[in-house]
PDB file of C-alpha atoms in Angstrom:
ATOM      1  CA  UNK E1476     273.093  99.693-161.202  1.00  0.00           C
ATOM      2  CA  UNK E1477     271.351  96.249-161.607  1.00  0.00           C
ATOM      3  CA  UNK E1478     273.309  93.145-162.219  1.00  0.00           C
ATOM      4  CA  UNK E1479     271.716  91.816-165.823  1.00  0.00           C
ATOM      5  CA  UNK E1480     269.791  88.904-166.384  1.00  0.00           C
ATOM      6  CA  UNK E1481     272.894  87.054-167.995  1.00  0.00           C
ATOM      7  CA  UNK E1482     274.822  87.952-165.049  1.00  0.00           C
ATOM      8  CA  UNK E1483     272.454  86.346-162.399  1.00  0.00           C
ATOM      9  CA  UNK E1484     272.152  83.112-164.472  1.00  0.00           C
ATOM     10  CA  UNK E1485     268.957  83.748-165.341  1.00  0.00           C
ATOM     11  CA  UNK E1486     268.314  82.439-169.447  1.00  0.00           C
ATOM     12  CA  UNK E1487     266.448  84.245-171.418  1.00  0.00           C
ATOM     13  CA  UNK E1488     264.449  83.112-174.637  1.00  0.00           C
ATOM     14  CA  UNK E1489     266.742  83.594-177.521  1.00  0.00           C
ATOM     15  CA  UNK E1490     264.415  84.520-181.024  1.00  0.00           C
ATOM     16  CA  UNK E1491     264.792  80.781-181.867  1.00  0.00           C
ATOM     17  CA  UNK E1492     263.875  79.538-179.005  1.00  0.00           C
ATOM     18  CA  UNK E1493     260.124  79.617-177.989  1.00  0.00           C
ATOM     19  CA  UNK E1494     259.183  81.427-174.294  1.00  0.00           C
ATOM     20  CA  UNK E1495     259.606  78.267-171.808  1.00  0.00           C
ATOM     21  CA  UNK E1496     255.498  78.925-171.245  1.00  0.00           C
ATOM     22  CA  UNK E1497     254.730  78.172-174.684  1.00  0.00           C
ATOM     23  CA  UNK E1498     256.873  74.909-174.511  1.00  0.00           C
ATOM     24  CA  UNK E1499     253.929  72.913-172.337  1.00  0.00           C
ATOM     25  CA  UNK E1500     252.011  69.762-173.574  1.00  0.00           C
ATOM     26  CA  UNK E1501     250.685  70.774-176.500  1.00  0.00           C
ATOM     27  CA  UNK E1502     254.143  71.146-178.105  1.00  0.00           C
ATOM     28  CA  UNK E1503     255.275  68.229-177.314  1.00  0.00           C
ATOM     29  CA  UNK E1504     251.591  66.025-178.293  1.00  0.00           C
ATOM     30  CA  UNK E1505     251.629  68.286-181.912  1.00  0.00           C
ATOM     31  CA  UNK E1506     255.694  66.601-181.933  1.00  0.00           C
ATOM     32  CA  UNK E1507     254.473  63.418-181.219  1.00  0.00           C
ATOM     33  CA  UNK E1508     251.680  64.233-184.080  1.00  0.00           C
ATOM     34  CA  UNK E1509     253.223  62.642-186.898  1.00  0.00           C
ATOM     35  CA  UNK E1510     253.416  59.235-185.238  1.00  0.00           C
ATOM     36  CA  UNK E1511     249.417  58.967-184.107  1.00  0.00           C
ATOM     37  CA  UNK E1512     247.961  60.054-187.352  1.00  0.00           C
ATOM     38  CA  UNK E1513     247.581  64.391-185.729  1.00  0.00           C
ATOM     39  CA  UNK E1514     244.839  62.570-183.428  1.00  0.00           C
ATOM     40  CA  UNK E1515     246.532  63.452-180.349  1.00  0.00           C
ATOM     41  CA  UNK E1516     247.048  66.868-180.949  1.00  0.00           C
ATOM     42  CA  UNK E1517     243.380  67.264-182.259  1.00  0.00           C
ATOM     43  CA  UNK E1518     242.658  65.763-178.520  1.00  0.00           C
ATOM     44  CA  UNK E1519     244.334  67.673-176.536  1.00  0.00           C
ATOM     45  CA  UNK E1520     243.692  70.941-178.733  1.00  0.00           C
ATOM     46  CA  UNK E1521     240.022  69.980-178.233  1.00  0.00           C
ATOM     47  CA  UNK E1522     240.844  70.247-174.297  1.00  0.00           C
ATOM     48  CA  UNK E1523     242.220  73.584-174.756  1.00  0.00           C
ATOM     49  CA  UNK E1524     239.835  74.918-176.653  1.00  0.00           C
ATOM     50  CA  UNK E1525     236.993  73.568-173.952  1.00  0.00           C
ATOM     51  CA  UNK E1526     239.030  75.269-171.141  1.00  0.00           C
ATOM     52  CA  UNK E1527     239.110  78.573-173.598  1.00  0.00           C
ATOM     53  CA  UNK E1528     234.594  78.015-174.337  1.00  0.00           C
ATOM     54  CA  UNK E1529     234.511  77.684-170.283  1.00  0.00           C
ATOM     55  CA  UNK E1530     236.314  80.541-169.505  1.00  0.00           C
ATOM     56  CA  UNK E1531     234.194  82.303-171.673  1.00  0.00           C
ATOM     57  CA  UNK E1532     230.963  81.170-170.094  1.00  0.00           C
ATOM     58  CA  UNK E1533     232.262  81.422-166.285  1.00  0.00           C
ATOM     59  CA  UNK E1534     231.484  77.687-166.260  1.00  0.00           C
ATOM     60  CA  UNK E1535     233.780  77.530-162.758  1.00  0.00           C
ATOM     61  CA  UNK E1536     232.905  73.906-162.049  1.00  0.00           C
ATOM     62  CA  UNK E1537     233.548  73.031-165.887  1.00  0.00           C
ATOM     63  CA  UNK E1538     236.544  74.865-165.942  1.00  0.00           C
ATOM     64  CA  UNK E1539     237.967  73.514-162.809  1.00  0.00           C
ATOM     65  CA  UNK E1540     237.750  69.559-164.266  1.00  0.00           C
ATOM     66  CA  UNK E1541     239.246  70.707-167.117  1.00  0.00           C
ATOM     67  CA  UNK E1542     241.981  72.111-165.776  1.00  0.00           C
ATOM     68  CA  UNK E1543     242.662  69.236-163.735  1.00  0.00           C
ATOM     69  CA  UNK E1544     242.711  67.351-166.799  1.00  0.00           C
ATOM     70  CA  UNK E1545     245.373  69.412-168.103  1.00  0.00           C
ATOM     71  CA  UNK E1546     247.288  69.169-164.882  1.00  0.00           C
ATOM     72  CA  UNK E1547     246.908  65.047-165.258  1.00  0.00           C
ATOM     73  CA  UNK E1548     248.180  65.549-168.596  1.00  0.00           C
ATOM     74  CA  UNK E1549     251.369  67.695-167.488  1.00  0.00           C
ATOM     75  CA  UNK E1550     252.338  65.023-165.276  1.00  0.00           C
ATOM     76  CA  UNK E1551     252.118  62.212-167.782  1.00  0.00           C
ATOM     77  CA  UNK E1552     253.991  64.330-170.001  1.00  0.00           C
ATOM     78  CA  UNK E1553     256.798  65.316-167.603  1.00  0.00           C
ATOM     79  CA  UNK E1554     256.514  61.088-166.393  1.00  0.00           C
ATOM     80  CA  UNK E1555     257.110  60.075-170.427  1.00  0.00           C
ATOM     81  CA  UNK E1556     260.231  62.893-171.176  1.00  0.00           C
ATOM     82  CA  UNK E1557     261.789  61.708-168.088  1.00  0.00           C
ATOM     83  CA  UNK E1558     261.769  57.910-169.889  1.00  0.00           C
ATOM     84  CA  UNK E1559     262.277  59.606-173.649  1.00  0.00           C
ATOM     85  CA  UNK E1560     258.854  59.485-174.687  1.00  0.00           C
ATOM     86  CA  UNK E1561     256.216  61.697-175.638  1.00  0.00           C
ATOM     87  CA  UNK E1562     252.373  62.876-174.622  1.00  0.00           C
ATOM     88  CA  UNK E1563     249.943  60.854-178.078  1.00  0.00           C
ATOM     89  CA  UNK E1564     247.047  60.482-178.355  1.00  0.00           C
ATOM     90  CA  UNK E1565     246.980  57.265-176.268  1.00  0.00           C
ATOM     91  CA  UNK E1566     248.913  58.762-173.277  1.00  0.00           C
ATOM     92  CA  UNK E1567     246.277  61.219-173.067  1.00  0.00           C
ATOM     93  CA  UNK E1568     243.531  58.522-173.145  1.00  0.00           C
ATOM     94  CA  UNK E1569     245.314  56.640-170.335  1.00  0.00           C
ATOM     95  CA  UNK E1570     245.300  59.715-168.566  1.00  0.00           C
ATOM     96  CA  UNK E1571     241.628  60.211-168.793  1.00  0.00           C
ATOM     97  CA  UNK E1572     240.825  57.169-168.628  1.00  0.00           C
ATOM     98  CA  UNK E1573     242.392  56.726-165.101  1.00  0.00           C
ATOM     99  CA  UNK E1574     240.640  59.901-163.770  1.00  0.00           C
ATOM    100  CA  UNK E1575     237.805  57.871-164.824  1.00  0.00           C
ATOM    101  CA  UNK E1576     238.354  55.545-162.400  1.00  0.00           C
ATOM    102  CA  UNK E1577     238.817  57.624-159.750  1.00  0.00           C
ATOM    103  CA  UNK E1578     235.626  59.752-160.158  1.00  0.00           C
ATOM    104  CA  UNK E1579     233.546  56.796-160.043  1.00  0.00           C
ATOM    105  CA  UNK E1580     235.441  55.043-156.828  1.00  0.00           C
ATOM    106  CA  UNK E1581     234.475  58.779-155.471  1.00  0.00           C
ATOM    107  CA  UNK E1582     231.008  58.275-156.806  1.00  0.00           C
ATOM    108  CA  UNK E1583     230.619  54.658-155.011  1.00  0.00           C
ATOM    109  CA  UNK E1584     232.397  56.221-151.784  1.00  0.00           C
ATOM    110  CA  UNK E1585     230.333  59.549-151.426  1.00  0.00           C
ATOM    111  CA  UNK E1586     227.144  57.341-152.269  1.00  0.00           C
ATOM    112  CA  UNK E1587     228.328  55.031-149.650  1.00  0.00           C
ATOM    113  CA  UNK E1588     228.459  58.477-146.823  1.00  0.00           C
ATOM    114  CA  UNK E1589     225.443  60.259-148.089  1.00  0.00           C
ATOM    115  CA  UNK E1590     227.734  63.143-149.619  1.00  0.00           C
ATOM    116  CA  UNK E1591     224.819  63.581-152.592  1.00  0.00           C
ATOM    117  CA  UNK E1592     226.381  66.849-153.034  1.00  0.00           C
ATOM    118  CA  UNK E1593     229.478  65.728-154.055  1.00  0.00           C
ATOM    119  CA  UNK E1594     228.660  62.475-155.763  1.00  0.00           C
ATOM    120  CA  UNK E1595     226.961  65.604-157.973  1.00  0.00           C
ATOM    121  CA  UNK E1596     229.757  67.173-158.573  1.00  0.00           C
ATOM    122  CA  UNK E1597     231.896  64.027-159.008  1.00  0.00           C
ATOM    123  CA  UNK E1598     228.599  63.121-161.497  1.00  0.00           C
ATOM    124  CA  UNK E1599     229.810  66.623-163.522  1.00  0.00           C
ATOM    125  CA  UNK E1600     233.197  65.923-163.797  1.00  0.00           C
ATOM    126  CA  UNK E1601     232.917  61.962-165.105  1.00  0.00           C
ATOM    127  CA  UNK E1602     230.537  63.124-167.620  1.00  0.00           C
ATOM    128  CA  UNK E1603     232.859  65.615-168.710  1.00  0.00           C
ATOM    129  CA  UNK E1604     236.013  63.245-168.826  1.00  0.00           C
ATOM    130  CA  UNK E1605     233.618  60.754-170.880  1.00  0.00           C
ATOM    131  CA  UNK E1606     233.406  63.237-173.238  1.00  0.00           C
ATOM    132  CA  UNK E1607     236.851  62.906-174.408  1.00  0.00           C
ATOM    133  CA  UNK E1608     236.989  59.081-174.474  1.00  0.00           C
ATOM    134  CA  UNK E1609     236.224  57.119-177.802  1.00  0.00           C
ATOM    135  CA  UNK E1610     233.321  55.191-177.883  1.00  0.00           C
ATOM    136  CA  UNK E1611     233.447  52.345-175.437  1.00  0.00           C
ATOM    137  CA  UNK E1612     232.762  48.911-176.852  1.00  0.00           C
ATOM    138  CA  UNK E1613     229.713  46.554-176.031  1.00  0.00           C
ATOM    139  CA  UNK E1614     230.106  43.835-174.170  1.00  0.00           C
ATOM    140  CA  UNK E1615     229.422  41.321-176.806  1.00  0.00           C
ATOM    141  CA  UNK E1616     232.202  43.184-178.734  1.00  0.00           C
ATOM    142  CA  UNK E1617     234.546  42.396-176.084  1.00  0.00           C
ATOM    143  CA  UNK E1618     233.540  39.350-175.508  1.00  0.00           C
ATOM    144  CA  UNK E1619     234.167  38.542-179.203  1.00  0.00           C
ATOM    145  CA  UNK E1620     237.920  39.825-179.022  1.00  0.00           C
ATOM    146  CA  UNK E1621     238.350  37.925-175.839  1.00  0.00           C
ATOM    147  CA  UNK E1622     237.539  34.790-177.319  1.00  0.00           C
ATOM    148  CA  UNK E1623     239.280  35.359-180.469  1.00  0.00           C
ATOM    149  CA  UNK E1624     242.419  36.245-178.402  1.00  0.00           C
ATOM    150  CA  UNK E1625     241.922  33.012-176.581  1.00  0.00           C
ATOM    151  CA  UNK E1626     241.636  30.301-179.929  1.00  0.00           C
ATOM    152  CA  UNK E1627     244.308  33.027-181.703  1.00  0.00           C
ATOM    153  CA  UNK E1628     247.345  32.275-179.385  1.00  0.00           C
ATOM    154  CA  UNK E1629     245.766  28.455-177.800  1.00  0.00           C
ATOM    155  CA  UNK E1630     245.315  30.039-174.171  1.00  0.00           C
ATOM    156  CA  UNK E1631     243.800  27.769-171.849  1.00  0.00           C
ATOM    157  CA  UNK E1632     243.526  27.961-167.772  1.00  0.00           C
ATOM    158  CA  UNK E1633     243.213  30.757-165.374  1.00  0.00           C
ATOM    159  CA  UNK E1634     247.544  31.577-165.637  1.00  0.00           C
ATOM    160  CA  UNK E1635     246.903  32.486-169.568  1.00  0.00           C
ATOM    161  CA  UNK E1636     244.832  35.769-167.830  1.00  0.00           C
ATOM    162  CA  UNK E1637     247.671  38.000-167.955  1.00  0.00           C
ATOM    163  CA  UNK E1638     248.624  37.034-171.749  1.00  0.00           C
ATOM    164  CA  UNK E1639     244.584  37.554-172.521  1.00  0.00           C
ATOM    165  CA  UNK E1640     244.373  40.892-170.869  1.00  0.00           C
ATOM    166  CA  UNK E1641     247.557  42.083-172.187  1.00  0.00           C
ATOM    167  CA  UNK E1642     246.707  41.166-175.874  1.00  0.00           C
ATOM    168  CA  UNK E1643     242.892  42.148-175.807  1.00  0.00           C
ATOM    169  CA  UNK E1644     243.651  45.823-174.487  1.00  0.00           C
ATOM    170  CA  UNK E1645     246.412  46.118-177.050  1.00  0.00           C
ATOM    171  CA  UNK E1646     243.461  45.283-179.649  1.00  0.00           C
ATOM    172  CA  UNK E1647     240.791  47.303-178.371  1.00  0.00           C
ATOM    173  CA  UNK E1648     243.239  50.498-178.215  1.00  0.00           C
ATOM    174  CA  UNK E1649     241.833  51.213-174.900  1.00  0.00           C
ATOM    175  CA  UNK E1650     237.966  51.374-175.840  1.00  0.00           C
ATOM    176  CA  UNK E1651     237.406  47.984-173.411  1.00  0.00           C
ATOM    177  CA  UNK E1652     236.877  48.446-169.692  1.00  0.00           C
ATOM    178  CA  UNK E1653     239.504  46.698-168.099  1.00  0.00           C
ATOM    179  CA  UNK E1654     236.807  45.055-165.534  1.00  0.00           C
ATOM    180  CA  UNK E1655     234.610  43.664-168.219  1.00  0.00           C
ATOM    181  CA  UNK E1656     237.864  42.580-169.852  1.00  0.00           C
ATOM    182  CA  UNK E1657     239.077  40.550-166.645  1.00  0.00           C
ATOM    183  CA  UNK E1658     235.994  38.931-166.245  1.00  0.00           C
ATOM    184  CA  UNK E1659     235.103  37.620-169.334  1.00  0.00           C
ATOM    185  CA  UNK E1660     238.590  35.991-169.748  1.00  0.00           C
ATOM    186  CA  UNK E1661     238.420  34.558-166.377  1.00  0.00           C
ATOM    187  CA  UNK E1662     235.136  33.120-167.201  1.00  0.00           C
ATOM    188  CA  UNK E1663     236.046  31.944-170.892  1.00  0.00           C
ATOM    189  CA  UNK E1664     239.443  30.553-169.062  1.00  0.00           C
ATOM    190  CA  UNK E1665     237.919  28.703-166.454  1.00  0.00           C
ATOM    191  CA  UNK E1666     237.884  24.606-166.083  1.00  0.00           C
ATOM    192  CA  UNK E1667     235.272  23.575-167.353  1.00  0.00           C
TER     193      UNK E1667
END
């Protein structure tokens, strides 16, 4: 006769508890729901329903970004329960932002080895990953906060650049490329 689950350690889902499958990301982002307004779990629903629409249309190379997406998201959330936090709406923004950043460093890098058929593919999955980012802000709009920033707490010289950069990505919630950022407070804090 078998030894039973119970006996080999093994836990099994009690009726109040949820199946540990159903416990992933998105239970933890509708948790954190309350605190970002239900944006981040309309985001990362909105992921799951894309991966759901791909499946659906055998859209492998779609499919395959977004599920590397979720992935990136796992991590972050298993990163933020480790430190007592929780995957929002912001996290998840972070995330994509930062695989971003890495498709176009492979863009400039494939470009760089004549790779066209990747920097295609890379092309697919940045334009995909843009998708789920809120509108980016113009220049002139960032230039704006950056100067405000700068008359709002006195900042003068080039060692005020951390205080700038900290305080204008806290205002512009992550809709500001952090390059454009850096260099219009390095210019605005220059000698002049």
């Amino acid at each position: 006769m078998a030894p039973s689950a119970a006996s080999r350690g093994v836990m099994l889902p009690t009726p109040a508890q949820p199946p540990l499958h159903s416990r992933g990301f998105a239970a933890t982002a509708a948790a954190a729901a309350p605190d970002a307004g239900g944006a981040a779990a309309s985001l990362v629903d909105r992921i799951k329903s894309d991966m759901k629409d791909a499946m659906k249309a055998k859209d492998q190379a779609r499919l395959d970004a977004i599920r590397f997406l979720n992935a990136a998201i796992k991590q972050r959330e298993i990163e933020l329960r480790e430190a007592g936090g929780a995957v929002n709406d912001e996290e998840v923004i972070k995330v994509i932002q930062k695989l971003v950043k890495q498709r176009k460093d492979s863009i400039d890098s494939y470009k760089a080895g004549g790779r066209e058929d990747l920097v295609a593919k890379e092309q697919v999955e940045l334009t995909l990953l843009e998708s789920y980012l809120p509108a980016m802000l113009s220049a002139a709009e960032v230039e704006a906060v950056v100067v405000a920033v700068i008359a709002e707490l006195n900042l003068s010289g080039p060692k005020a650049m951390g205080q700038v950069m900290k305080a204008v990505m806290a205002r512009t919630g992550g809709r500001a490329d952090n390059k454009t950022v850096s260099d219009l407070a390095k210019a605005k804090l220059a000698p002049k």
